[in-house]
């Protein structure tokens, strides 16, 4: 029996490995992640209180959101395939004092080890970086307990998103490194909703994420043409509601 190829893109992995040391610089290469982090944390905790919950952060990178959720009292596990980023994440724990468990594994592999083990699964700004995002969504659903919450974010695929997220953000404004995004991997909301439904997840909320490069801030709002954020549920569970 052949072992399936891991759901990773070696070029994507090399791209982020090379930038790993800059992850926690709020004014550096990943400054837009620092700008968006308070908003996405607030979005999560208002819909799924984090204290004492078992949380999995898929594609955790250097641990920006992972640590923030731990700071809200969650029991957090972060997984990623970049050893360089995980090294940065583990090193930052010495500075922050937060408690996080980090693992180098794909979400598909982890789903085989820990099905139904998590109250909340987050997978933010990651789906557009893998060859098979539908497989990631399915594995995330497998890891959730009945009644659990899932939070996903990615980029829509249309001419406006190419203009804003690739040409604008990477080449004109230099907000993120060139080559960060492959437009062909962007995901329409209808595609993501289909993958969620096939994985047994229900869509609870879909909202747009809008960036102001002058203010260096994000806001939630109508319009999902570029960045968007999704809250879903796995049906079942005594406390679903």
PDB file of C-alpha atoms in Angstrom:
ATOM      1  CA  UNK A   1       0.000   0.000   0.000  1.00  0.00           C
ATOM      2  CA  UNK A   2       1.472   3.354  -1.035  1.00  0.00           C
ATOM      3  CA  UNK A   3       1.712   6.179   1.483  1.00  0.00           C
ATOM      4  CA  UNK A   4      -0.120   9.309   0.250  1.00  0.00           C
ATOM      5  CA  UNK A   5       1.972  12.368  -0.446  1.00  0.00           C
ATOM      6  CA  UNK A   6       1.692  14.983   2.322  1.00  0.00           C
ATOM      7  CA  UNK A   7      -0.586  17.886   1.463  1.00  0.00           C
ATOM      8  CA  UNK A   8       2.179  20.484   1.233  1.00  0.00           C
ATOM      9  CA  UNK A   9       3.717  22.642  -1.483  1.00  0.00           C
ATOM     10  CA  UNK A  10       7.542  22.540  -1.184  1.00  0.00           C
ATOM     11  CA  UNK A  11       7.881  25.987  -2.768  1.00  0.00           C
ATOM     12  CA  UNK A  12       5.437  27.475  -0.261  1.00  0.00           C
ATOM     13  CA  UNK A  13       7.290  25.772   2.598  1.00  0.00           C
ATOM     14  CA  UNK A  14      10.658  27.114   1.411  1.00  0.00           C
ATOM     15  CA  UNK A  15       9.190  30.614   1.042  1.00  0.00           C
ATOM     16  CA  UNK A  16       8.046  30.749   4.678  1.00  0.00           C
ATOM     17  CA  UNK A  17      11.113  28.927   6.026  1.00  0.00           C
ATOM     18  CA  UNK A  18      13.276  31.693   4.581  1.00  0.00           C
ATOM     19  CA  UNK A  19      11.235  34.379   6.357  1.00  0.00           C
ATOM     20  CA  UNK A  20      10.739  32.606   9.684  1.00  0.00           C
ATOM     21  CA  UNK A  21      13.084  34.777  11.742  1.00  0.00           C
ATOM     22  CA  UNK A  22      10.977  37.871  10.946  1.00  0.00           C
ATOM     23  CA  UNK A  23       7.654  36.461  12.180  1.00  0.00           C
ATOM     24  CA  UNK A  24       7.421  38.342  15.475  1.00  0.00           C
ATOM     25  CA  UNK A  25       8.623  41.740  14.212  1.00  0.00           C
ATOM     26  CA  UNK A  26       5.475  43.938  14.357  1.00  0.00           C
ATOM     27  CA  UNK A  27       6.949  46.415  11.881  1.00  0.00           C
ATOM     28  CA  UNK A  28       8.585  43.905   9.549  1.00  0.00           C
ATOM     29  CA  UNK A  29       7.726  41.410   6.851  1.00  0.00           C
ATOM     30  CA  UNK A  30       4.657  40.029   8.632  1.00  0.00           C
ATOM     31  CA  UNK A  31       3.309  43.333   9.958  1.00  0.00           C
ATOM     32  CA  UNK A  32      -0.084  42.766   8.325  1.00  0.00           C
ATOM     33  CA  UNK A  33      -0.466  39.562  10.384  1.00  0.00           C
ATOM     34  CA  UNK A  34       0.214  41.629  13.504  1.00  0.00           C
ATOM     35  CA  UNK A  35      -2.366  44.168  12.334  1.00  0.00           C
ATOM     36  CA  UNK A  36      -5.050  41.529  11.777  1.00  0.00           C
ATOM     37  CA  UNK A  37      -4.392  39.403  14.858  1.00  0.00           C
ATOM     38  CA  UNK A  38      -6.439  41.400  17.436  1.00  0.00           C
ATOM     39  CA  UNK A  39      -9.438  41.444  15.087  1.00  0.00           C
ATOM     40  CA  UNK A  40      -9.402  37.737  14.354  1.00  0.00           C
ATOM     41  CA  UNK A  41      -8.886  36.878  18.033  1.00  0.00           C
ATOM     42  CA  UNK A  42     -11.876  39.042  18.953  1.00  0.00           C
ATOM     43  CA  UNK A  43     -13.972  37.440  16.203  1.00  0.00           C
ATOM     44  CA  UNK A  44     -13.188  33.978  17.586  1.00  0.00           C
ATOM     45  CA  UNK A  45     -13.703  34.656  21.291  1.00  0.00           C
ATOM     46  CA  UNK A  46     -17.034  36.437  20.738  1.00  0.00           C
ATOM     47  CA  UNK A  47     -18.412  33.330  19.023  1.00  0.00           C
ATOM     48  CA  UNK A  48     -16.609  30.626  20.979  1.00  0.00           C
ATOM     49  CA  UNK A  49     -15.271  31.599  24.426  1.00  0.00           C
ATOM     50  CA  UNK A  50     -11.734  30.279  24.702  1.00  0.00           C
ATOM     51  CA  UNK A  51     -11.171  29.743  28.433  1.00  0.00           C
ATOM     52  CA  UNK A  52     -10.523  26.094  29.287  1.00  0.00           C
ATOM     53  CA  UNK A  53     -11.312  24.967  25.735  1.00  0.00           C
ATOM     54  CA  UNK A  54      -9.152  22.588  23.725  1.00  0.00           C
ATOM     55  CA  UNK A  55      -8.077  24.552  20.654  1.00  0.00           C
ATOM     56  CA  UNK A  56      -6.124  23.484  17.575  1.00  0.00           C
ATOM     57  CA  UNK A  57      -4.431  26.108  15.385  1.00  0.00           C
ATOM     58  CA  UNK A  58      -3.779  24.572  11.951  1.00  0.00           C
ATOM     59  CA  UNK A  59      -0.951  26.178   9.993  1.00  0.00           C
ATOM     60  CA  UNK A  60       0.099  28.055  13.121  1.00  0.00           C
ATOM     61  CA  UNK A  61       3.296  29.468  11.631  1.00  0.00           C
ATOM     62  CA  UNK A  62       5.345  31.285  14.248  1.00  0.00           C
ATOM     63  CA  UNK A  63       2.509  31.215  16.762  1.00  0.00           C
ATOM     64  CA  UNK A  64       0.983  34.693  16.612  1.00  0.00           C
ATOM     65  CA  UNK A  65      -2.668  33.644  16.906  1.00  0.00           C
ATOM     66  CA  UNK A  66      -1.736  30.494  18.818  1.00  0.00           C
ATOM     67  CA  UNK A  67      -0.220  32.445  21.705  1.00  0.00           C
ATOM     68  CA  UNK A  68      -3.045  34.992  21.683  1.00  0.00           C
ATOM     69  CA  UNK A  69      -5.608  32.217  22.185  1.00  0.00           C
ATOM     70  CA  UNK A  70      -3.506  30.673  24.957  1.00  0.00           C
ATOM     71  CA  UNK A  71      -3.535  34.096  26.602  1.00  0.00           C
ATOM     72  CA  UNK A  72      -7.339  33.812  26.764  1.00  0.00           C
ATOM     73  CA  UNK A  73      -7.055  30.655  28.860  1.00  0.00           C
ATOM     74  CA  UNK A  74      -7.345  28.071  26.089  1.00  0.00           C
ATOM     75  CA  UNK A  75      -5.404  24.795  25.999  1.00  0.00           C
ATOM     76  CA  UNK A  76      -3.817  25.295  22.588  1.00  0.00           C
ATOM     77  CA  UNK A  77      -2.005  22.995  20.198  1.00  0.00           C
ATOM     78  CA  UNK A  78      -0.372  24.486  17.112  1.00  0.00           C
ATOM     79  CA  UNK A  79       0.589  22.409  14.081  1.00  0.00           C
ATOM     80  CA  UNK A  80       2.633  23.355  11.026  1.00  0.00           C
ATOM     81  CA  UNK A  81       4.962  21.679   8.553  1.00  0.00           C
ATOM     82  CA  UNK A  82       7.655  24.351   8.746  1.00  0.00           C
ATOM     83  CA  UNK A  83      10.259  23.344  11.320  1.00  0.00           C
ATOM     84  CA  UNK A  84      11.819  26.800  10.997  1.00  0.00           C
ATOM     85  CA  UNK A  85       8.553  28.499  11.950  1.00  0.00           C
ATOM     86  CA  UNK A  86       7.905  26.046  14.781  1.00  0.00           C
ATOM     87  CA  UNK A  87      11.389  26.769  16.158  1.00  0.00           C
ATOM     88  CA  UNK A  88      10.535  30.471  16.164  1.00  0.00           C
ATOM     89  CA  UNK A  89       7.203  29.733  17.852  1.00  0.00           C
ATOM     90  CA  UNK A  90       8.790  27.612  20.579  1.00  0.00           C
ATOM     91  CA  UNK A  91      11.508  30.190  21.184  1.00  0.00           C
ATOM     92  CA  UNK A  92       8.931  32.958  21.594  1.00  0.00           C
ATOM     93  CA  UNK A  93       7.210  30.980  24.366  1.00  0.00           C
ATOM     94  CA  UNK A  94      10.307  31.608  26.499  1.00  0.00           C
ATOM     95  CA  UNK A  95       9.677  35.328  26.112  1.00  0.00           C
ATOM     96  CA  UNK A  96       5.898  35.340  26.491  1.00  0.00           C
ATOM     97  CA  UNK A  97       5.513  32.663  29.158  1.00  0.00           C
ATOM     98  CA  UNK A  98       2.466  31.206  27.410  1.00  0.00           C
ATOM     99  CA  UNK A  99       1.733  27.476  27.411  1.00  0.00           C
ATOM    100  CA  UNK A 100       1.353  25.996  23.918  1.00  0.00           C
ATOM    101  CA  UNK A 101       2.051  22.542  22.500  1.00  0.00           C
ATOM    102  CA  UNK A 102       3.598  22.645  19.004  1.00  0.00           C
ATOM    103  CA  UNK A 103       3.777  19.723  16.567  1.00  0.00           C
ATOM    104  CA  UNK A 104       5.321  19.338  13.121  1.00  0.00           C
ATOM    105  CA  UNK A 105       2.635  17.430  11.232  1.00  0.00           C
ATOM    106  CA  UNK A 106       0.023  17.849   8.540  1.00  0.00           C
ATOM    107  CA  UNK A 107      -3.565  18.254   9.671  1.00  0.00           C
ATOM    108  CA  UNK A 108      -4.487  15.067   7.803  1.00  0.00           C
ATOM    109  CA  UNK A 109      -1.923  13.066   9.795  1.00  0.00           C
ATOM    110  CA  UNK A 110      -3.010  14.675  13.053  1.00  0.00           C
ATOM    111  CA  UNK A 111      -6.678  13.916  12.344  1.00  0.00           C
ATOM    112  CA  UNK A 112      -5.825  10.210  12.355  1.00  0.00           C
ATOM    113  CA  UNK A 113      -4.253  10.583  15.807  1.00  0.00           C
ATOM    114  CA  UNK A 114      -6.780  12.826  17.551  1.00  0.00           C
ATOM    115  CA  UNK A 115     -10.262  12.627  15.999  1.00  0.00           C
ATOM    116  CA  UNK A 116     -12.953  14.544  17.898  1.00  0.00           C
ATOM    117  CA  UNK A 117     -10.464  15.918  20.423  1.00  0.00           C
ATOM    118  CA  UNK A 118     -10.918  19.674  20.004  1.00  0.00           C
ATOM    119  CA  UNK A 119     -13.619  22.175  20.929  1.00  0.00           C
ATOM    120  CA  UNK A 120     -12.320  24.774  18.474  1.00  0.00           C
ATOM    121  CA  UNK A 121     -10.212  24.484  15.310  1.00  0.00           C
ATOM    122  CA  UNK A 122      -8.726  27.530  13.599  1.00  0.00           C
ATOM    123  CA  UNK A 123      -7.158  27.553  10.139  1.00  0.00           C
ATOM    124  CA  UNK A 124      -6.473  31.148   9.152  1.00  0.00           C
ATOM    125  CA  UNK A 125      -4.540  32.392   6.125  1.00  0.00           C
ATOM    126  CA  UNK A 126      -3.445  28.835   5.366  1.00  0.00           C
ATOM    127  CA  UNK A 127      -5.884  27.184   2.939  1.00  0.00           C
ATOM    128  CA  UNK A 128      -4.563  29.135  -0.054  1.00  0.00           C
ATOM    129  CA  UNK A 129      -1.070  27.717   0.519  1.00  0.00           C
ATOM    130  CA  UNK A 130      -1.742  23.971   0.125  1.00  0.00           C
ATOM    131  CA  UNK A 131      -2.391  21.810  -2.970  1.00  0.00           C
ATOM    132  CA  UNK A 132      -5.638  20.321  -1.606  1.00  0.00           C
ATOM    133  CA  UNK A 133      -7.532  22.731   0.672  1.00  0.00           C
ATOM    134  CA  UNK A 134     -10.653  20.517   0.652  1.00  0.00           C
ATOM    135  CA  UNK A 135      -8.595  17.814   2.377  1.00  0.00           C
ATOM    136  CA  UNK A 136      -7.592  20.312   5.075  1.00  0.00           C
ATOM    137  CA  UNK A 137     -11.215  21.275   5.719  1.00  0.00           C
ATOM    138  CA  UNK A 138     -12.215  17.617   6.002  1.00  0.00           C
ATOM    139  CA  UNK A 139      -9.384  16.888   8.445  1.00  0.00           C
ATOM    140  CA  UNK A 140     -10.294  19.938  10.541  1.00  0.00           C
ATOM    141  CA  UNK A 141     -13.869  18.634  10.779  1.00  0.00           C
ATOM    142  CA  UNK A 142     -12.578  15.212  11.858  1.00  0.00           C
ATOM    143  CA  UNK A 143     -10.626  16.825  14.706  1.00  0.00           C
ATOM    144  CA  UNK A 144     -13.679  18.656  16.084  1.00  0.00           C
ATOM    145  CA  UNK A 145     -15.950  17.299  18.785  1.00  0.00           C
ATOM    146  CA  UNK A 146     -19.697  17.357  18.044  1.00  0.00           C
ATOM    147  CA  UNK A 147     -20.934  20.918  18.551  1.00  0.00           C
ATOM    148  CA  UNK A 148     -17.438  22.303  18.054  1.00  0.00           C
ATOM    149  CA  UNK A 149     -16.473  25.510  16.282  1.00  0.00           C
ATOM    150  CA  UNK A 150     -14.282  26.001  13.223  1.00  0.00           C
ATOM    151  CA  UNK A 151     -12.818  29.301  12.004  1.00  0.00           C
ATOM    152  CA  UNK A 152     -11.387  29.643   8.502  1.00  0.00           C
ATOM    153  CA  UNK A 153     -10.044  32.570   6.505  1.00  0.00           C
ATOM    154  CA  UNK A 154      -8.674  32.856   3.002  1.00  0.00           C
ATOM    155  CA  UNK A 155      -8.766  34.928  -0.198  1.00  0.00           C
ATOM    156  CA  UNK A 156     -11.515  35.033  -2.805  1.00  0.00           C
ATOM    157  CA  UNK A 157     -10.617  34.294  -6.437  1.00  0.00           C
ATOM    158  CA  UNK A 158     -11.663  37.078  -8.792  1.00  0.00           C
ATOM    159  CA  UNK A 159     -10.036  40.012 -10.637  1.00  0.00           C
ATOM    160  CA  UNK A 160     -10.428  42.366  -7.655  1.00  0.00           C
ATOM    161  CA  UNK A 161      -8.646  40.006  -5.280  1.00  0.00           C
ATOM    162  CA  UNK A 162      -5.795  39.594  -7.770  1.00  0.00           C
ATOM    163  CA  UNK A 163      -5.494  43.380  -8.031  1.00  0.00           C
ATOM    164  CA  UNK A 164      -5.578  43.966  -4.272  1.00  0.00           C
ATOM    165  CA  UNK A 165      -3.919  40.880  -2.763  1.00  0.00           C
ATOM    166  CA  UNK A 166      -1.239  40.182  -5.379  1.00  0.00           C
ATOM    167  CA  UNK A 167      -0.477  43.257  -7.484  1.00  0.00           C
ATOM    168  CA  UNK A 168      -1.311  45.781  -4.758  1.00  0.00           C
ATOM    169  CA  UNK A 169      -0.122  44.068  -1.586  1.00  0.00           C
ATOM    170  CA  UNK A 170       2.975  42.351  -2.994  1.00  0.00           C
ATOM    171  CA  UNK A 171       4.209  44.552  -5.844  1.00  0.00           C
ATOM    172  CA  UNK A 172       2.839  48.090  -5.486  1.00  0.00           C
ATOM    173  CA  UNK A 173       2.673  48.631  -1.718  1.00  0.00           C
ATOM    174  CA  UNK A 174       5.144  45.978  -0.557  1.00  0.00           C
ATOM    175  CA  UNK A 175       2.881  44.984   2.333  1.00  0.00           C
ATOM    176  CA  UNK A 176       3.899  41.331   2.055  1.00  0.00           C
ATOM    177  CA  UNK A 177       6.853  39.611   0.330  1.00  0.00           C
ATOM    178  CA  UNK A 178       6.632  39.007  -3.406  1.00  0.00           C
ATOM    179  CA  UNK A 179       5.595  35.452  -4.175  1.00  0.00           C
ATOM    180  CA  UNK A 180       3.555  34.989  -0.994  1.00  0.00           C
ATOM    181  CA  UNK A 181       0.362  34.263  -2.924  1.00  0.00           C
ATOM    182  CA  UNK A 182      -0.508  32.176  -5.965  1.00  0.00           C
ATOM    183  CA  UNK A 183      -3.742  33.564  -7.404  1.00  0.00           C
ATOM    184  CA  UNK A 184      -4.729  30.161  -8.810  1.00  0.00           C
ATOM    185  CA  UNK A 185      -4.914  28.847  -5.224  1.00  0.00           C
ATOM    186  CA  UNK A 186      -7.376  31.501  -4.076  1.00  0.00           C
ATOM    187  CA  UNK A 187     -10.739  30.061  -2.990  1.00  0.00           C
ATOM    188  CA  UNK A 188     -14.237  31.252  -3.789  1.00  0.00           C
ATOM    189  CA  UNK A 189     -16.630  31.250  -0.795  1.00  0.00           C
ATOM    190  CA  UNK A 190     -18.958  28.893  -2.675  1.00  0.00           C
ATOM    191  CA  UNK A 191     -16.096  26.389  -3.013  1.00  0.00           C
ATOM    192  CA  UNK A 192     -15.233  26.626   0.669  1.00  0.00           C
ATOM    193  CA  UNK A 193     -18.864  26.207   1.694  1.00  0.00           C
ATOM    194  CA  UNK A 194     -19.134  23.093  -0.505  1.00  0.00           C
ATOM    195  CA  UNK A 195     -16.054  21.557   1.142  1.00  0.00           C
ATOM    196  CA  UNK A 196     -17.447  22.381   4.577  1.00  0.00           C
ATOM    197  CA  UNK A 197     -20.804  20.794   3.793  1.00  0.00           C
ATOM    198  CA  UNK A 198     -19.139  17.633   2.454  1.00  0.00           C
ATOM    199  CA  UNK A 199     -17.128  17.438   5.681  1.00  0.00           C
ATOM    200  CA  UNK A 200     -20.318  17.630   7.773  1.00  0.00           C
ATOM    201  CA  UNK A 201     -19.846  21.262   8.817  1.00  0.00           C
ATOM    202  CA  UNK A 202     -22.532  23.939   8.820  1.00  0.00           C
ATOM    203  CA  UNK A 203     -21.794  27.552   7.872  1.00  0.00           C
ATOM    204  CA  UNK A 204     -22.703  29.916  10.719  1.00  0.00           C
ATOM    205  CA  UNK A 205     -21.208  33.196   9.484  1.00  0.00           C
ATOM    206  CA  UNK A 206     -19.326  34.621   6.522  1.00  0.00           C
ATOM    207  CA  UNK A 207     -17.876  38.137   6.629  1.00  0.00           C
ATOM    208  CA  UNK A 208     -15.344  40.240   4.783  1.00  0.00           C
ATOM    209  CA  UNK A 209     -11.970  41.431   6.109  1.00  0.00           C
ATOM    210  CA  UNK A 210     -10.993  44.901   4.904  1.00  0.00           C
ATOM    211  CA  UNK A 211      -7.501  46.376   5.263  1.00  0.00           C
ATOM    212  CA  UNK A 212      -6.576  50.048   5.463  1.00  0.00           C
ATOM    213  CA  UNK A 213      -2.857  50.230   4.578  1.00  0.00           C
ATOM    214  CA  UNK A 214      -2.569  53.852   5.720  1.00  0.00           C
ATOM    215  CA  UNK A 215      -3.945  53.168   9.195  1.00  0.00           C
ATOM    216  CA  UNK A 216      -2.436  49.684   9.303  1.00  0.00           C
ATOM    217  CA  UNK A 217      -5.704  48.200  10.519  1.00  0.00           C
ATOM    218  CA  UNK A 218      -8.367  45.685   9.541  1.00  0.00           C
ATOM    219  CA  UNK A 219     -12.128  45.806  10.019  1.00  0.00           C
ATOM    220  CA  UNK A 220     -14.949  43.352   9.495  1.00  0.00           C
ATOM    221  CA  UNK A 221     -17.727  44.245   7.097  1.00  0.00           C
ATOM    222  CA  UNK A 222     -19.866  43.464   4.108  1.00  0.00           C
ATOM    223  CA  UNK A 223     -18.018  42.594   0.938  1.00  0.00           C
ATOM    224  CA  UNK A 224     -16.168  39.307   0.571  1.00  0.00           C
ATOM    225  CA  UNK A 225     -14.430  40.123  -2.717  1.00  0.00           C
ATOM    226  CA  UNK A 226     -10.902  39.841  -1.292  1.00  0.00           C
ATOM    227  CA  UNK A 227     -10.241  38.561   2.254  1.00  0.00           C
ATOM    228  CA  UNK A 228     -12.997  36.757   4.118  1.00  0.00           C
ATOM    229  CA  UNK A 229     -13.514  34.979   7.419  1.00  0.00           C
ATOM    230  CA  UNK A 230     -15.799  32.016   8.134  1.00  0.00           C
ATOM    231  CA  UNK A 231     -17.296  30.598  11.317  1.00  0.00           C
ATOM    232  CA  UNK A 232     -18.697  27.074  11.116  1.00  0.00           C
ATOM    233  CA  UNK A 233     -20.023  24.381  13.429  1.00  0.00           C
ATOM    234  CA  UNK A 234     -19.952  20.622  13.585  1.00  0.00           C
ATOM    235  CA  UNK A 235     -23.558  19.666  14.397  1.00  0.00           C
ATOM    236  CA  UNK A 236     -24.347  17.809  17.614  1.00  0.00           C
ATOM    237  CA  UNK A 237     -23.281  18.243  21.209  1.00  0.00           C
ATOM    238  CA  UNK A 238     -25.278  19.140  24.292  1.00  0.00           C
ATOM    239  CA  UNK A 239     -24.173  22.784  24.337  1.00  0.00           C
ATOM    240  CA  UNK A 240     -24.517  23.684  20.688  1.00  0.00           C
ATOM    241  CA  UNK A 241     -26.269  26.963  20.152  1.00  0.00           C
TER     242      UNK A 241
END
